[in-house]
CSV table of C-alpha atoms in Angstrom, one decimal:
chain,number,residue,atom,x,y,z
A,1,UNK,CA,64.4,86.6,137.8
A,2,UNK,CA,63.5,86.5,133.6
A,3,UNK,CA,59.9,86.0,134.7
A,4,UNK,CA,59.6,89.6,136.5
A,5,UNK,CA,62.3,91.4,134.2
A,6,UNK,CA,60.1,90.4,131.4
A,7,UNK,CA,57.2,91.9,133.0
A,8,UNK,CA,59.2,94.9,133.7
A,9,UNK,CA,60.2,95.3,129.8
A,10,UNK,CA,56.7,95.0,128.7
A,11,UNK,CA,55.2,97.7,131.2
A,12,UNK,CA,58.0,100.6,130.5
A,13,UNK,CA,58.2,99.8,126.7
A,14,UNK,CA,56.0,102.3,124.6
A,15,UNK,CA,55.8,100.1,121.4
A,16,UNK,CA,54.9,96.5,121.4
A,17,UNK,CA,54.3,94.0,119.2
A,18,UNK,CA,50.9,93.1,117.2
A,19,UNK,CA,48.3,90.9,118.8
A,20,UNK,CA,44.8,90.1,118.9
A,21,UNK,CA,43.8,91.2,122.4
A,22,UNK,CA,40.2,90.5,123.6
A,23,UNK,CA,39.0,92.1,126.6
A,24,UNK,CA,36.2,91.7,128.8
A,25,UNK,CA,34.6,92.9,132.0
A,26,UNK,CA,34.3,90.1,134.8
A,27,UNK,CA,32.1,90.2,137.8
A,28,UNK,CA,33.6,88.5,140.8
A,29,UNK,CA,32.7,88.7,144.5
A,30,UNK,CA,34.6,89.3,147.7
A,31,UNK,CA,32.3,88.3,150.5
A,32,UNK,CA,29.2,90.5,149.6
A,33,UNK,CA,30.8,92.8,147.9
A,34,UNK,CA,30.4,92.9,144.1
A,35,UNK,CA,33.4,93.8,142.1
A,36,UNK,CA,34.2,93.9,138.2
A,37,UNK,CA,37.7,93.5,136.9
A,38,UNK,CA,39.0,93.8,133.2
A,39,UNK,CA,40.5,90.8,131.9
A,40,UNK,CA,42.8,91.0,128.9
A,41,UNK,CA,44.6,88.4,126.7
A,42,UNK,CA,45.5,87.5,122.9
A,43,UNK,CA,43.0,85.7,121.0
A,44,UNK,CA,45.1,84.4,118.7
A,45,UNK,CA,47.6,82.4,120.9
A,46,UNK,CA,46.1,79.0,122.1
A,47,UNK,CA,46.7,77.1,125.5
A,48,UNK,CA,47.8,78.7,128.9
A,49,UNK,CA,50.1,81.5,129.6
A,50,UNK,CA,51.3,83.2,132.9
A,51,UNK,CA,49.2,85.5,134.5
A,52,UNK,CA,49.5,88.9,135.7
A,53,UNK,CA,47.6,90.7,138.3
A,54,UNK,CA,47.1,94.6,137.6
A,55,UNK,CA,46.0,96.6,140.7
A,56,UNK,CA,44.8,100.3,140.2
A,57,UNK,CA,46.2,103.3,141.5
A,58,UNK,CA,43.9,105.3,144.4
A,59,UNK,CA,41.0,106.4,142.0
A,60,UNK,CA,40.0,103.1,141.3
A,61,UNK,CA,39.9,100.6,138.3
A,62,UNK,CA,40.8,103.1,135.6
A,63,UNK,CA,41.7,103.1,132.0
A,64,UNK,CA,45.4,103.2,132.8
A,65,UNK,CA,45.2,100.1,134.6
A,66,UNK,CA,43.4,98.7,131.8
A,67,UNK,CA,45.9,99.7,129.0
A,68,UNK,CA,48.8,98.1,131.2
A,69,UNK,CA,46.4,95.1,131.0
A,70,UNK,CA,46.3,95.4,127.2
A,71,UNK,CA,50.3,95.9,127.1
A,72,UNK,CA,50.9,92.8,128.8
A,73,UNK,CA,47.9,90.8,126.7
A,74,UNK,CA,50.0,91.4,123.6
A,75,UNK,CA,53.2,90.3,125.0
A,76,UNK,CA,51.5,87.0,125.5
A,77,UNK,CA,49.9,87.1,129.2
A,78,UNK,CA,46.8,86.9,130.4
A,79,UNK,CA,46.2,90.0,132.5
A,80,UNK,CA,43.5,90.7,135.1
A,81,UNK,CA,43.2,94.3,136.2
A,82,UNK,CA,41.1,93.8,139.5
A,83,UNK,CA,38.8,95.9,141.4
A,84,UNK,CA,39.8,96.8,144.9
A,85,UNK,CA,36.7,99.3,145.8
A,86,UNK,CA,33.7,97.5,144.2
A,87,UNK,CA,31.9,97.7,140.9
A,88,UNK,CA,31.1,101.3,139.7
A,89,UNK,CA,33.0,102.6,142.7
A,90,UNK,CA,35.9,105.1,141.5
A,91,UNK,CA,37.0,108.6,142.8
A,92,UNK,CA,36.1,111.9,141.6
A,93,UNK,CA,38.7,113.5,143.1
A,94,UNK,CA,41.6,113.5,145.2
A,95,UNK,CA,39.9,113.8,148.5
A,96,UNK,CA,37.5,110.8,147.7
A,97,UNK,CA,40.4,109.0,146.3
A,98,UNK,CA,42.4,109.3,149.6
A,99,UNK,CA,39.3,108.2,151.5
A,100,UNK,CA,38.6,105.0,149.5
A,101,UNK,CA,42.3,104.1,149.7
A,102,UNK,CA,42.4,104.7,153.6
A,103,UNK,CA,40.0,102.2,154.0
A,104,UNK,CA,42.4,99.5,153.0
A,105,UNK,CA,45.5,101.1,154.2
A,106,UNK,CA,44.1,101.1,157.5
A,107,UNK,CA,43.1,97.5,157.6
A,108,UNK,CA,45.7,95.4,155.8
A,109,UNK,CA,43.7,92.4,156.4
A,110,UNK,CA,41.2,93.7,154.2
A,111,UNK,CA,43.4,94.8,151.5
A,112,UNK,CA,44.9,91.7,151.3
A,113,UNK,CA,41.7,90.0,151.4
A,114,UNK,CA,40.2,92.1,148.5
A,115,UNK,CA,43.4,91.4,146.5
A,116,UNK,CA,43.2,87.7,146.7
A,117,UNK,CA,39.5,87.4,145.6
A,118,UNK,CA,41.0,89.0,142.6
A,119,UNK,CA,43.9,86.6,142.2
A,120,UNK,CA,41.6,83.8,142.9
A,121,UNK,CA,39.4,84.9,139.9
A,122,UNK,CA,42.7,84.8,137.6
A,123,UNK,CA,43.8,81.7,139.0
A,124,UNK,CA,40.3,80.1,137.9
A,125,UNK,CA,40.5,81.5,134.3
A,126,UNK,CA,41.1,78.3,131.8
A,127,UNK,CA,44.0,80.3,130.1
A,128,UNK,CA,46.2,81.2,133.4
A,129,UNK,CA,49.1,79.2,133.9
A,130,UNK,CA,48.8,79.0,137.8
A,131,UNK,CA,52.4,78.0,138.2
A,132,UNK,CA,53.6,81.3,136.8
A,133,UNK,CA,51.4,84.3,138.1
A,134,UNK,CA,52.9,87.7,139.1
A,135,UNK,CA,51.1,90.6,140.5
A,136,UNK,CA,51.7,94.3,139.8
A,137,UNK,CA,50.6,97.8,141.1
A,138,UNK,CA,50.8,101.2,140.9
A,139,UNK,CA,51.0,103.7,143.7
A,140,UNK,CA,48.3,102.6,146.0
A,141,UNK,CA,48.2,99.1,143.9
A,142,UNK,CA,52.2,98.9,144.3
A,143,UNK,CA,51.5,98.7,148.2
A,144,UNK,CA,48.3,96.2,147.7
A,145,UNK,CA,50.7,93.7,145.6
A,146,UNK,CA,53.3,93.9,148.5
A,147,UNK,CA,50.9,93.5,151.1
A,148,UNK,CA,49.4,90.2,149.0
A,149,UNK,CA,52.8,88.8,148.8
A,150,UNK,CA,53.5,89.1,152.4
A,151,UNK,CA,50.0,87.4,152.8
A,152,UNK,CA,51.8,84.2,151.3
A,153,UNK,CA,49.9,84.4,147.7
A,154,UNK,CA,51.1,82.1,145.6
A,155,UNK,CA,53.2,84.5,143.0
A,156,UNK,CA,56.0,84.0,141.4
A,157,UNK,CA,57.2,87.7,141.3
A,158,UNK,CA,55.6,91.3,142.9
A,159,UNK,CA,56.7,94.5,141.2
A,160,UNK,CA,55.5,97.6,142.6
A,161,UNK,CA,55.5,101.2,140.6
A,162,UNK,CA,56.0,104.2,142.5
A,163,UNK,CA,54.1,102.2,145.7
A,164,UNK,CA,53.7,102.5,149.1
A,165,UNK,CA,56.5,100.3,150.9
A,166,UNK,CA,55.3,100.4,154.3
A,167,UNK,CA,53.5,97.5,156.5
A,168,UNK,CA,52.5,97.4,160.0
A,169,UNK,CA,53.1,93.6,159.6
A,170,UNK,CA,56.7,93.3,159.1
A,171,UNK,CA,57.2,89.8,160.1
A,172,UNK,CA,54.7,88.7,157.5
A,173,UNK,CA,57.5,89.0,154.7
A,174,UNK,CA,58.7,85.4,155.7
A,175,UNK,CA,55.8,84.6,153.8
A,176,UNK,CA,56.7,85.7,150.5
A,177,UNK,CA,57.0,82.8,148.3
A,178,UNK,CA,58.5,84.9,145.1
A,179,UNK,CA,60.9,87.4,144.1
A,180,UNK,CA,59.7,91.4,144.8
A,181,UNK,CA,60.8,94.4,142.6
A,182,UNK,CA,60.3,97.9,143.6
A,183,UNK,CA,60.4,100.6,140.9
A,184,UNK,CA,61.0,103.7,142.9
A,185,UNK,CA,61.2,107.6,141.9
A,186,UNK,CA,64.5,108.8,143.7
A,187,UNK,CA,62.6,112.2,144.4
A,188,UNK,CA,59.2,110.8,145.2
A,189,UNK,CA,58.1,113.0,148.1
A,190,UNK,CA,55.3,110.4,149.3
A,191,UNK,CA,57.7,107.6,150.3
A,192,UNK,CA,60.3,109.3,152.6
A,193,UNK,CA,64.0,107.7,152.9
A,194,UNK,CA,62.9,105.7,156.1
A,195,UNK,CA,60.1,103.7,154.5
A,196,UNK,CA,62.7,102.7,152.2
A,197,UNK,CA,65.2,101.7,154.8
A,198,UNK,CA,62.7,100.0,156.8
A,199,UNK,CA,61.3,98.0,153.5
A,200,UNK,CA,65.1,97.1,152.9
A,201,UNK,CA,65.5,95.7,156.3
A,202,UNK,CA,62.4,93.8,156.3
A,203,UNK,CA,63.4,92.2,153.1
A,204,UNK,CA,66.7,91.5,154.3
A,205,UNK,CA,65.3,90.1,157.7
A,206,UNK,CA,62.8,87.8,155.8
A,207,UNK,CA,65.5,86.8,153.4
A,208,UNK,CA,63.6,87.5,150.4
A,209,UNK,CA,65.0,88.0,147.2
A,210,UNK,CA,64.2,91.6,146.3
A,211,UNK,CA,65.5,94.3,144.4
A,212,UNK,CA,65.0,98.0,144.3
A,213,UNK,CA,65.3,100.2,141.3
A,214,UNK,CA,65.5,103.9,141.9
A,215,UNK,CA,65.1,106.5,138.9
A,216,UNK,CA,66.8,109.5,139.6
A,217,UNK,CA,64.6,112.8,139.3
A,218,UNK,CA,61.5,111.2,139.0
A,219,UNK,CA,58.5,111.4,141.6
A,220,UNK,CA,55.7,109.8,142.1
A,221,UNK,CA,53.2,108.6,139.2
A,222,UNK,CA,56.5,108.6,137.0
A,223,UNK,CA,54.5,105.9,134.7
A,224,UNK,CA,51.6,107.5,134.2
A,225,UNK,CA,51.3,110.3,131.5
A,226,UNK,CA,48.1,111.5,132.7
A,227,UNK,CA,49.9,112.6,135.9
A,228,UNK,CA,51.3,115.6,134.3
A,229,UNK,CA,54.7,117.2,133.8
A,230,UNK,CA,55.0,119.3,136.9
A,231,UNK,CA,57.5,117.4,139.2
A,232,UNK,CA,57.0,120.3,141.7
A,233,UNK,CA,53.7,118.8,142.6
A,234,UNK,CA,55.1,115.4,143.9
A,235,UNK,CA,53.2,113.7,140.9
A,236,UNK,CA,54.0,113.9,137.5
A,237,UNK,CA,55.0,111.6,134.1
A,238,UNK,CA,58.7,111.0,133.7
A,239,UNK,CA,59.0,109.9,130.2
A,240,UNK,CA,62.8,108.7,130.8
A,241,UNK,CA,62.0,106.4,133.7
A,242,UNK,CA,58.9,104.9,132.0
A,243,UNK,CA,60.9,104.0,129.1
A,244,UNK,CA,63.9,102.6,130.8
A,245,UNK,CA,63.0,98.9,129.7
A,246,UNK,CA,64.3,99.9,126.2
A,247,UNK,CA,67.5,100.2,127.1
C-alpha cells in the first residue's frame, strides 16, 4: 500500500522538492489514431524509477494533467500524461467535452484499449520500472483508469480522483491485479450514492484490495483550482481536501 499512498501524498501536496524536471511531447498511436502525450521525469536522477500513468479530465490533455505529471516527476517518478482523444483534439466547452468523453464512456472496450496504448508507451520508456507502475485519473480520467484496471492491466495501483465509478462490466473486477484507491467528494452530485454502493459491492465480490476516502463538503473536481469556488455548481476546488496529504 505504500506505493499508492506515496502517489497520493505527491498529488495532494501543494509544496514539493526541487528537481530537474525534463518534459517532452511524445507521439504514439492507437491503431491509426495519432496521439500525443506528455512525459515528465527528473533528469538529475539515474536509472529506472516507478512509472505513473496520468489520465486527464473530460476536456482532454491540458495543463492541469501536465502539472500533475510534473509533480510526480519531482518526487522521482516517470510520469506519462496520456492523450485519450487524439493529437490536437481538445474540447472548447462543456458540450464538446461531454460529447468527446461520451464516445468512450459508451464504448468501454475502446476506452480500455486507448488507455492501454498509453500504458504501453510508458512501459516501453527506458526509465520506467515496469514492475512498479500505477495509473491515476481525474473525473473522466478516474473512470478511465478504473476501466483500465478492470481490463487486467499490469498495474500495482490505481487511483481515481473524483471519477466515475460505474461500469457495465462488473465481473471484470476479478481481473484487477493491484490495489485500488478512490478519492471522492462527499457532496459530489455527479456520482450518486447508488453508484458508490454498486462499486463497493463490485470490489468486495471480486476480492479486490480497495479503499474509498470521502471528503466531507467536497464536490466534483475538488483537486482542480481551475474549477472555481462555487460548490453549488457541482464542481469546485476544495483546498482542504486537496491538501489532505499534508496531514
